[in-house]
Amino acid sequence: MDFFKVTSLEESKKIIRKQFIEIFSKKEIVPLSESIGRYSASKIVSRDSVPSFDKSTVDGYAVKAESTHGASDSIPSMLNLKGEAEMGKENTYTIDSSETVYVPTGGMIPCGADAVVMIEYSEVLGDEIFLNTSVAKGENIIYRGEDLEKNDILLESGKKIRPQNIGTFAAGGITEVEVSVNPSFYIISTGDEVKSLGSELKPGEIIDINSYTLEALVNEWGSKLKGRTLVGDNLELLKNEIKKGIEVSDILILSGGSSVGSKDYTCRAIKELGGEIMVHGMSIKPGKPTIIGGVHGKLVIGLPGHPVSALMVFKALLEDFLNKDKGKSYRMILKKEIHSTPGRTTYQPVVIDGEYAVPLHGKSGVISLLNKAFGYTIIPSDKEGFNSGDIVDVWAF
Ligand SMILES: Nc1nc2c(c(=O)[nH]1)N[C@H]1C(S)=C(S)[C@@H](COP(=O)(O)OP(=O)(O)OC[C@H]3O[C@@H](n4cnc5c(N)ncnc54)[C@H](O)[C@@H]3O)O[C@H]1N2
Ligand code: MOO
């Protein structure tokens, strides 16, 4: 049976990348303040030097540093006050080593000055300023371009835009940002037993968990959900819903019906709509009965019905494409060994106990397993597991 011709997770991702590259390559330009949380689609480069003038970081007297050398309480330097800088205005003064200009914090440094003495270290006697401390060249000054130089790279392509990036872009004169447009989704939950939230359940029925988990993840990734629906085990209804879904979205997600039971219609529906099945069966645990197909250029993923499998496979297959900056893993000590089947990449939920990761075992049909988990560790397919005491990577949910 085809089902058992499993494809590795890496190979499955390669297939998605190769066949659906245009789905993941869309870009748009948005105003700076709307770019928060999005991913940069090109390198962002400063248009200006920041600051655009040498400025003081303190309230004080701009001087030539050399004119304060050796200054102390007992032998202060005496300088002639030439004037005062005004905030937001050009400082047109030029000083020599016998002169100073008062500059407020953020004010422009006059020509000739290369340091600022804080007012706490000064005494004013008419037009004479006595400075009782020495300063080094550059002290209390932010030089032109010290924060950003024109053409500095502010963010590489493919990075998540965070509040501090937005401020840096504003400083660098960036008003619009080119960002990636994540593919849009449509979710179909299948199964006669699956009922919508709020339904009075009859014996044998269950509440649709997967479309809620998957919708939440789609939202968390910043993708648009174009719709979601529930379909019983009926091939024609399923085909109709798939047709509707691929018209309005880039990626159609089906939950359930991916296995080989007599009512598992996902594969048939895809084929009868003129689509292609590229993967049926993935060497991953949980989630072996996963389907990857395409219908009219749209990516169709059939996720296993078991709620843990549905969520883990969804993350495993798509996170690299949609959450490009998913962050580093935590390096943790494994408290207890984990056995895995060689040839299958295993996604193992864990909880945290101090610096330890503790494996959390349970059935893939039990969603509360993930509710308790902090994150998961991944056992590569060429390993038989991890030993207690191993240092493992843990990704937070
Ligand atoms: N003979 C075999 N049977 C099964 C195998 C196998 O290799 N050989 N694999 C098992 C594994 S592993 C999984 S996972 C499931 C996948 O089955 P399907 O994708 O066809 O899913 P269903 O049979 O429709 O449902 C499985 C399970 O999940 C519940 N479910 C379905 N949809 C939802 C939903 N939206 N929210 C919550 N729970 C849902 C459903 O009621 C079933 O209990 O196949 C095994 N069988
Ligand atoms: O593969 Mo199933 O998805 O292990 O529960």
Short mmCIF file of C-alpha atoms and ligand atoms in Angstrom, two decimals:
data_model
loop_
_atom_site.label_atom_id
_atom_site.label_comp_id
_atom_site.label_asym_id
_atom_site.label_seq_id
_atom_site.Cartn_x
_atom_site.Cartn_y
_atom_site.Cartn_z
CA MET A 1 0.00 0.00 0.00
CA ASP A 2 1.26 3.51 -0.90
CA PHE A 3 0.68 4.59 2.69
CA PHE A 4 3.76 2.84 3.90
CA LYS A 5 6.10 4.56 1.45
CA VAL A 6 7.04 7.13 4.01
CA THR A 7 8.92 10.29 3.13
CA SER A 8 11.29 11.96 5.58
CA LEU A 9 10.37 15.30 7.13
CA GLU A 10 13.32 17.00 5.42
CA GLU A 11 12.38 15.58 2.04
CA SER A 12 8.75 16.64 2.59
CA LYS A 13 9.87 20.20 3.34
CA LYS A 14 12.04 20.17 0.23
CA ILE A 15 9.03 19.14 -1.84
CA ILE A 16 6.98 21.99 -0.39
CA ARG A 17 9.81 24.49 -0.98
CA LYS A 18 10.34 23.34 -4.55
CA GLN A 19 6.76 22.99 -5.70
CA PHE A 20 5.15 25.90 -3.89
CA ILE A 21 7.94 28.45 -3.76
CA GLU A 22 5.74 31.27 -5.09
CA ILE A 23 3.26 30.78 -2.22
CA PHE A 24 6.06 31.59 0.21
CA SER A 25 7.71 34.39 -1.75
CA LYS A 26 5.08 37.11 -1.71
CA LYS A 27 6.09 40.60 -0.57
CA GLU A 28 4.43 43.92 0.08
CA ILE A 29 5.44 47.39 1.19
CA VAL A 30 3.80 48.67 4.36
CA PRO A 31 4.08 51.93 6.33
CA LEU A 32 6.71 51.70 9.08
CA SER A 33 4.26 51.51 11.98
CA GLU A 34 2.37 48.63 10.37
CA SER A 35 5.50 46.55 9.98
CA ILE A 36 5.68 45.39 13.61
CA GLY A 37 5.73 41.60 13.91
CA ARG A 38 6.20 41.14 10.16
CA TYR A 39 9.29 39.66 8.48
CA SER A 40 11.60 41.89 6.47
CA ALA A 41 11.62 40.83 2.82
CA SER A 42 14.74 42.76 1.94
CA LYS A 43 17.78 44.20 3.69
CA ILE A 44 16.85 47.44 5.45
CA VAL A 45 19.50 50.13 5.12
CA SER A 46 19.78 53.49 6.86
CA ARG A 47 19.07 56.48 4.64
CA ASP A 48 20.61 58.99 7.04
CA SER A 49 23.50 59.39 9.47
CA VAL A 50 22.33 59.49 13.08
CA PRO A 51 22.80 61.83 14.77
CA SER A 52 23.24 64.23 11.92
CA PHE A 53 25.41 66.50 14.13
CA ASP A 54 27.83 66.06 17.06
CA LYS A 55 25.66 66.34 20.18
CA SER A 56 26.10 66.60 23.89
CA THR A 57 24.86 63.81 26.19
CA VAL A 58 24.86 66.12 29.23
CA ASP A 59 24.04 69.68 30.30
CA GLY A 60 27.42 71.38 30.43
CA TYR A 61 30.23 73.32 28.83
CA ALA A 62 31.63 72.35 25.45
CA VAL A 63 35.41 72.64 25.49
CA LYS A 64 38.58 71.53 23.85
CA ALA A 65 39.53 68.60 26.13
CA GLU A 66 43.12 69.81 26.26
CA SER A 67 42.02 73.05 27.94
CA THR A 68 40.82 71.07 31.01
CA HIS A 69 43.93 68.93 31.47
CA GLY A 70 45.12 69.06 35.08
CA ALA A 71 41.98 70.92 36.23
CA SER A 72 40.91 70.24 39.83
CA ASP A 73 39.04 71.88 42.73
CA SER A 74 42.21 73.66 43.82
CA ILE A 75 43.40 74.60 40.32
CA PRO A 76 40.36 74.95 38.04
CA SER A 77 40.58 75.77 34.35
CA MET A 78 39.24 79.19 33.59
CA LEU A 79 37.46 79.65 30.25
CA ASN A 80 35.62 82.48 28.62
CA LEU A 81 31.89 81.82 28.05
CA LYS A 82 31.20 82.60 24.43
CA GLY A 83 27.51 81.83 24.35
CA GLU A 84 24.80 79.19 24.68
CA ALA A 85 23.59 76.54 22.23
CA GLU A 86 19.88 76.48 21.54
CA MET A 87 18.05 73.16 21.27
CA GLY A 88 17.01 72.25 17.75
CA LYS A 89 19.12 75.05 16.29
CA GLU A 90 22.44 75.10 14.52
CA ASN A 91 25.33 75.99 16.82
CA THR A 92 27.26 78.65 14.94
CA TYR A 93 29.92 79.23 17.59
CA THR A 94 33.54 78.24 17.12
CA ILE A 95 35.75 77.96 20.18
CA ASP A 96 39.47 77.92 20.85
CA SER A 97 41.23 76.52 23.92
CA SER A 98 40.46 79.61 26.02
CA GLU A 99 36.72 79.47 25.33
CA THR A 100 33.59 77.46 26.08
CA VAL A 101 29.94 77.40 25.03
CA TYR A 102 27.09 76.17 27.24
CA VAL A 103 25.29 73.20 25.60
CA PRO A 104 22.14 71.54 27.01
CA THR A 105 21.73 67.73 26.77
CA GLY A 106 21.07 66.89 23.12
CA GLY A 107 22.32 70.29 21.93
CA MET A 108 24.76 70.75 19.05
CA ILE A 109 28.47 70.91 19.88
CA PRO A 110 30.20 74.09 18.62
CA CYS A 111 33.04 73.92 16.13
CA GLY A 112 36.40 73.35 17.78
CA ALA A 113 34.98 71.55 20.86
CA ASP A 114 35.70 67.85 21.43
CA ALA A 115 34.32 67.25 24.96
CA VAL A 116 31.70 68.54 27.41
CA VAL A 117 32.17 69.18 31.14
CA MET A 118 29.01 68.65 33.21
CA ILE A 119 27.68 71.78 34.96
CA GLU A 120 28.17 70.07 38.35
CA TYR A 121 31.93 70.60 37.83
CA SER A 122 31.68 74.30 37.04
CA GLU A 123 31.36 77.66 38.68
CA VAL A 124 30.19 80.79 36.91
CA LEU A 125 31.70 84.17 37.61
CA GLY A 126 30.22 86.59 35.10
CA ASP A 127 31.56 85.57 31.71
CA GLU A 128 34.25 83.38 33.26
CA ILE A 129 33.62 79.67 33.75
CA PHE A 130 35.77 77.74 36.20
CA LEU A 131 35.94 74.02 35.47
CA ASN A 132 37.25 71.85 38.30
CA THR A 133 37.62 68.55 36.46
CA SER A 134 39.37 67.37 33.35
CA VAL A 135 37.65 65.57 30.48
CA ALA A 136 39.00 63.29 27.78
CA LYS A 137 38.52 63.87 24.09
CA GLY A 138 35.05 62.64 23.07
CA GLU A 139 33.70 62.64 26.64
CA ASN A 140 29.95 63.35 26.82
CA ILE A 141 29.61 63.64 23.05
CA ILE A 142 27.75 61.42 20.57
CA TYR A 143 29.43 62.10 17.24
CA ARG A 144 27.67 62.52 13.92
CA GLY A 145 27.00 59.02 12.54
CA GLU A 146 28.02 57.34 15.80
CA ASP A 147 24.56 55.79 16.19
CA LEU A 148 23.98 55.00 12.53
CA GLU A 149 25.98 55.72 9.42
CA LYS A 150 24.17 56.29 6.15
CA ASN A 151 23.85 52.87 4.39
CA ASP A 152 24.36 50.88 7.62
CA ILE A 153 22.38 47.61 7.53
CA LEU A 154 19.62 48.00 10.11
CA LEU A 155 18.05 44.55 9.60
CA GLU A 156 18.84 41.63 7.35
CA SER A 157 16.14 40.14 5.16
CA GLY A 158 13.95 37.47 6.74
CA LYS A 159 13.99 38.82 10.30
CA LYS A 160 11.02 39.51 12.53
CA ILE A 161 10.49 43.24 13.05
CA ARG A 162 10.41 44.19 16.74
CA PRO A 163 9.68 47.53 18.49
CA GLN A 164 13.39 48.45 18.79
CA ASN A 165 13.82 47.81 15.04
CA ILE A 166 10.95 50.19 14.31
CA GLY A 167 12.65 52.93 16.36
CA THR A 168 15.97 52.29 14.57
CA PHE A 169 14.24 52.46 11.17
CA ALA A 170 12.58 55.74 12.16
CA ALA A 171 15.98 57.14 13.20
CA GLY A 172 17.46 56.02 9.88
CA GLY A 173 14.72 57.82 7.92
CA ILE A 174 12.82 54.70 6.84
CA THR A 175 9.13 55.40 6.29
CA GLU A 176 8.09 52.16 4.55
CA VAL A 177 9.28 48.59 4.88
CA GLU A 178 9.19 45.69 2.45
CA VAL A 179 7.81 42.66 4.31
CA SER A 180 6.94 39.08 3.45
CA VAL A 181 3.30 38.24 2.96
CA ASN A 182 2.62 34.94 4.62
CA PRO A 183 0.45 32.53 2.69
CA SER A 184 -3.21 32.47 3.66
CA PHE A 185 -4.97 29.40 5.02
CA TYR A 186 -8.27 27.59 4.89
CA ILE A 187 -8.95 24.83 7.41
CA ILE A 188 -11.30 21.90 6.93
CA SER A 189 -11.94 19.56 9.84
CA THR A 190 -13.31 16.23 8.70
CA GLY A 191 -15.13 13.39 10.41
CA ASP A 192 -18.78 12.48 11.11
CA GLU A 193 -17.97 12.43 14.82
CA VAL A 194 -16.45 15.94 14.88
CA LYS A 195 -18.85 18.68 16.02
CA SER A 196 -18.44 22.41 16.36
CA LEU A 197 -17.72 24.10 19.67
CA GLY A 198 -20.86 24.55 21.77
CA SER A 199 -22.62 21.47 20.35
CA GLU A 200 -24.47 19.07 22.64
CA LEU A 201 -22.49 15.90 22.08
CA LYS A 202 -24.21 12.60 21.46
CA PRO A 203 -22.40 9.34 22.28
CA GLY A 204 -19.44 8.87 19.95
CA GLU A 205 -19.15 12.54 19.07
CA ILE A 206 -16.29 14.89 19.93
CA ILE A 207 -15.65 18.62 19.81
CA ASP A 208 -13.52 19.88 16.94
CA ILE A 209 -10.22 20.63 18.64
CA ASN A 210 -7.91 20.80 15.64
CA SER A 211 -9.39 23.71 13.77
CA TYR A 212 -9.06 25.82 16.94
CA THR A 213 -5.44 24.84 17.56
CA LEU A 214 -4.53 25.29 13.92
CA GLU A 215 -6.36 28.61 13.59
CA ALA A 216 -4.53 29.86 16.68
CA LEU A 217 -1.17 28.90 15.21
CA VAL A 218 -2.04 30.53 11.88
CA ASN A 219 -2.85 33.74 13.78
CA GLU A 220 0.29 33.49 15.89
CA TRP A 221 2.35 33.23 12.69
CA GLY A 222 0.69 36.37 11.37
CA SER A 223 -1.00 34.55 8.51
CA LYS A 224 -4.57 35.14 7.40
CA LEU A 225 -7.21 32.49 7.87
CA LYS A 226 -9.65 32.82 4.97
CA GLY A 227 -12.17 30.41 6.44
CA ARG A 228 -12.74 27.20 8.27
CA THR A 229 -15.37 24.57 8.10
CA LEU A 230 -16.44 21.15 9.28
CA VAL A 231 -17.25 18.35 6.84
CA GLY A 232 -18.60 14.89 7.65
CA ASP A 233 -17.21 11.75 6.02
CA ASN A 234 -18.66 12.49 2.60
CA LEU A 235 -16.46 12.55 -0.46
CA GLU A 236 -18.57 14.95 -2.55
CA LEU A 237 -19.03 17.47 0.27
CA LEU A 238 -15.32 17.27 0.99
CA LYS A 239 -14.44 17.92 -2.65
CA ASN A 240 -16.77 20.93 -2.69
CA GLU A 241 -15.15 22.38 0.42
CA ILE A 242 -11.65 21.81 -0.95
CA LYS A 243 -12.65 23.62 -4.15
CA LYS A 244 -13.99 26.56 -2.11
CA GLY A 245 -10.92 26.60 0.11
CA ILE A 246 -8.31 26.65 -2.64
CA GLU A 247 -10.14 29.45 -4.42
CA VAL A 248 -9.69 31.80 -1.49
CA SER A 249 -6.43 30.66 0.14
CA ASP A 250 -2.86 29.56 -0.62
CA ILE A 251 -2.70 26.60 1.73
CA LEU A 252 -5.56 24.27 2.49
CA ILE A 253 -5.32 22.30 5.70
CA LEU A 254 -7.41 19.20 6.24
CA SER A 255 -7.60 17.62 9.65
CA GLY A 256 -8.47 13.92 9.89
CA GLY A 257 -9.16 11.44 7.16
CA SER A 258 -5.49 11.10 6.33
CA SER A 259 -5.12 7.47 7.36
CA VAL A 260 -6.10 4.39 5.41
CA GLY A 261 -9.58 3.72 6.86
CA SER A 262 -12.50 3.19 4.47
CA LYS A 263 -13.80 6.70 5.21
CA ASP A 264 -10.47 8.47 4.98
CA TYR A 265 -11.31 10.46 1.86
CA THR A 266 -8.60 13.11 1.79
CA CYS A 267 -6.39 11.44 -0.83
CA ARG A 268 -9.32 10.50 -3.03
CA ALA A 269 -10.76 13.98 -2.91
CA ILE A 270 -7.43 15.54 -3.90
CA LYS A 271 -6.99 13.12 -6.80
CA GLU A 272 -10.57 13.45 -8.05
CA LEU A 273 -10.14 17.23 -8.13
CA GLY A 274 -7.25 16.76 -10.54
CA GLY A 275 -4.64 17.20 -7.83
CA GLU A 276 -1.50 15.30 -7.05
CA ILE A 277 -0.39 13.48 -3.91
CA MET A 278 3.30 14.08 -3.30
CA VAL A 279 3.58 12.52 0.13
CA HIS A 280 1.35 10.07 1.94
CA GLY A 281 3.08 8.90 5.05
CA MET A 282 5.88 10.80 6.72
CA SER A 283 8.65 9.33 8.85
CA ILE A 284 7.76 11.46 11.85
CA LYS A 285 6.36 10.64 15.26
CA PRO A 286 3.64 11.54 15.89
CA GLY A 287 2.07 12.18 12.54
CA LYS A 288 2.91 9.31 10.24
CA PRO A 289 -0.30 9.44 8.15
CA THR A 290 0.38 12.99 6.89
CA ILE A 291 -0.56 13.87 3.30
CA ILE A 292 1.07 16.54 1.16
CA GLY A 293 -0.60 17.32 -2.13
CA GLY A 294 -1.33 20.04 -4.58
CA VAL A 295 -4.56 21.08 -6.26
CA HIS A 296 -4.44 23.75 -8.98
CA GLY A 297 -1.15 25.15 -7.66
CA LYS A 298 -2.35 25.36 -4.07
CA LEU A 299 -0.66 23.41 -1.30
CA VAL A 300 -2.95 20.92 0.41
CA ILE A 301 -1.86 19.31 3.67
CA GLY A 302 -3.78 16.46 5.21
CA LEU A 303 -2.99 16.37 8.91
CA PRO A 304 -3.64 13.35 11.10
CA GLY A 305 -6.80 13.71 13.18
CA HIS A 306 -5.16 13.07 16.53
CA PRO A 307 -4.85 16.56 18.08
CA VAL A 308 -1.21 16.26 19.22
CA SER A 309 -0.16 14.94 15.82
CA ALA A 310 -2.11 17.64 13.97
CA LEU A 311 -0.38 20.46 15.85
CA MET A 312 3.10 18.93 15.83
CA VAL A 313 3.03 18.10 12.11
CA PHE A 314 1.66 21.55 11.27
CA LYS A 315 4.59 23.13 13.14
CA ALA A 316 7.16 20.65 11.85
CA LEU A 317 6.20 21.16 8.22
CA LEU A 318 5.49 24.86 8.05
CA GLU A 319 7.20 26.70 10.89
CA ASP A 320 10.47 27.14 8.99
CA PHE A 321 8.56 28.84 6.17
CA LEU A 322 6.20 30.97 8.24
CA ASN A 323 7.99 31.75 11.45
CA LYS A 324 11.45 32.30 10.02
CA ASP A 325 12.79 33.80 13.19
CA LYS A 326 11.34 31.17 15.51
CA GLY A 327 14.19 31.79 17.89
CA LYS A 328 16.89 29.75 19.42
CA SER A 329 16.32 26.59 21.29
CA TYR A 330 17.20 26.30 24.97
CA ARG A 331 20.07 23.96 25.78
CA MET A 332 18.87 21.76 28.64
CA ILE A 333 19.91 18.60 30.44
CA LEU A 334 17.61 15.68 29.80
CA LYS A 335 16.36 14.23 33.08
CA LYS A 336 15.18 10.87 31.73
CA GLU A 337 16.06 8.90 28.63
CA ILE A 338 13.79 8.99 25.57
CA HIS A 339 13.52 6.01 23.23
CA SER A 340 12.70 6.59 19.61
CA THR A 341 12.39 4.54 16.47
CA PRO A 342 15.35 4.94 14.13
CA GLY A 343 14.16 6.18 10.76
CA ARG A 344 11.50 8.47 12.30
CA THR A 345 12.04 12.04 13.45
CA THR A 346 10.44 12.18 16.87
CA TYR A 347 8.87 15.30 18.35
CA GLN A 348 8.92 14.76 22.09
CA PRO A 349 7.01 17.13 24.41
CA VAL A 350 8.87 18.14 27.58
CA VAL A 351 8.28 20.06 30.78
CA ILE A 352 10.97 22.06 32.54
CA ASP A 353 12.34 21.34 36.00
CA GLY A 354 15.07 23.90 36.75
CA GLU A 355 17.80 23.31 34.22
CA TYR A 356 16.33 19.93 33.28
CA ALA A 357 14.00 18.95 30.47
CA VAL A 358 11.69 16.15 31.52
CA PRO A 359 10.01 14.10 28.79
CA LEU A 360 6.23 14.16 28.93
CA HIS A 361 4.82 10.97 27.51
CA GLY A 362 1.25 10.45 26.39
CA LYS A 363 -1.00 9.47 23.54
CA SER A 364 -1.24 11.63 20.45
CA GLY A 365 -5.03 11.70 20.81
CA VAL A 366 -4.78 13.57 24.11
CA ILE A 367 -4.48 17.36 23.68
CA SER A 368 -3.94 18.02 27.40
CA LEU A 369 -0.47 16.53 26.91
CA LEU A 370 0.54 19.67 25.02
CA ASN A 371 -1.34 21.91 27.43
CA LYS A 372 1.07 20.72 30.13
CA ALA A 373 4.19 20.84 27.97
CA PHE A 374 6.68 23.72 27.99
CA GLY A 375 8.01 22.77 24.59
CA TYR A 376 9.50 19.89 22.72
CA THR A 377 12.78 18.34 21.76
CA ILE A 378 13.45 16.70 18.41
CA ILE A 379 15.16 13.33 18.12
CA PRO A 380 16.70 13.01 14.65
CA SER A 381 15.71 10.03 12.55
CA ASP A 382 19.22 8.52 12.69
CA LYS A 383 19.12 8.16 16.49
CA GLU A 384 17.55 5.57 18.75
CA GLY A 385 16.80 8.19 21.37
CA PHE A 386 18.52 10.38 23.93
CA ASN A 387 20.14 9.29 27.19
CA SER A 388 19.47 10.75 30.58
CA GLY A 389 22.05 13.53 31.12
CA ASP A 390 22.31 14.37 27.41
CA ILE A 391 22.28 18.07 26.54
CA VAL A 392 19.27 18.59 24.28
CA ASP A 393 17.70 21.48 22.39
CA VAL A 394 14.25 22.43 23.64
CA TRP A 395 11.93 24.66 21.62
CA ALA A 396 9.25 26.47 23.57
CA PHE A 397 5.68 26.24 22.33
N1 LIG B 1 -4.65 0.76 10.76
C1 LIG B 1 -4.09 1.91 11.09
N2 LIG B 1 -4.81 2.80 11.73
C2 LIG B 1 -4.28 3.96 12.09
C3 LIG B 1 -2.93 4.23 11.80
C4 LIG B 1 -2.18 3.25 11.09
O1 LIG B 1 -0.99 3.44 10.80
N3 LIG B 1 -2.81 2.14 10.73
N4 LIG B 1 -2.40 5.41 12.21
C5 LIG B 1 -3.00 6.01 13.37
C6 LIG B 1 -2.48 7.32 13.58
S1 LIG B 1 -0.91 7.38 14.18
C7 LIG B 1 -3.24 8.42 13.42
S2 LIG B 1 -2.58 9.95 13.81
C8 LIG B 1 -4.60 8.38 12.91
C9 LIG B 1 -4.79 9.39 11.79
O2 LIG B 1 -6.03 9.19 11.29
P1 LIG B 1 -6.79 10.20 10.39
O3 LIG B 1 -5.94 11.33 10.01
O4 LIG B 1 -7.44 9.45 9.33
O5 LIG B 1 -7.80 10.84 11.40
P2 LIG B 1 -9.20 10.30 11.86
O6 LIG B 1 -9.24 8.82 11.75
O7 LIG B 1 -10.22 11.09 11.19
O8 LIG B 1 -9.09 10.70 13.37
C10 LIG B 1 -8.15 10.20 14.27
C11 LIG B 1 -8.59 10.59 15.66
O9 LIG B 1 -8.59 11.98 15.81
C12 LIG B 1 -9.89 12.47 16.16
N5 LIG B 1 -10.12 13.74 15.47
C13 LIG B 1 -10.30 13.89 14.17
N6 LIG B 1 -10.49 15.19 13.86
C14 LIG B 1 -10.46 15.84 15.02
C15 LIG B 1 -10.60 17.21 15.37
N7 LIG B 1 -10.83 18.16 14.45
N8 LIG B 1 -10.49 17.57 16.65
C16 LIG B 1 -10.27 16.61 17.60
N9 LIG B 1 -10.09 15.30 17.33
C17 LIG B 1 -10.20 14.92 16.05
C18 LIG B 1 -10.82 11.40 15.68
O10 LIG B 1 -12.05 11.44 16.33
C19 LIG B 1 -10.00 10.15 15.96
O11 LIG B 1 -10.11 9.82 17.32
O12 LIG B 1 -4.89 7.13 12.42
C20 LIG B 1 -4.54 6.07 13.29
N10 LIG B 1 -5.05 4.88 12.74
O1 MOO B 2 0.92 9.51 13.84
MO1 MOO B 2 -0.35 9.42 14.87
O2 MOO B 2 -0.25 11.00 14.32
O3 MOO B 2 1.07 9.06 15.91
O4 MOO B 2 -0.99 9.71 16.36
#
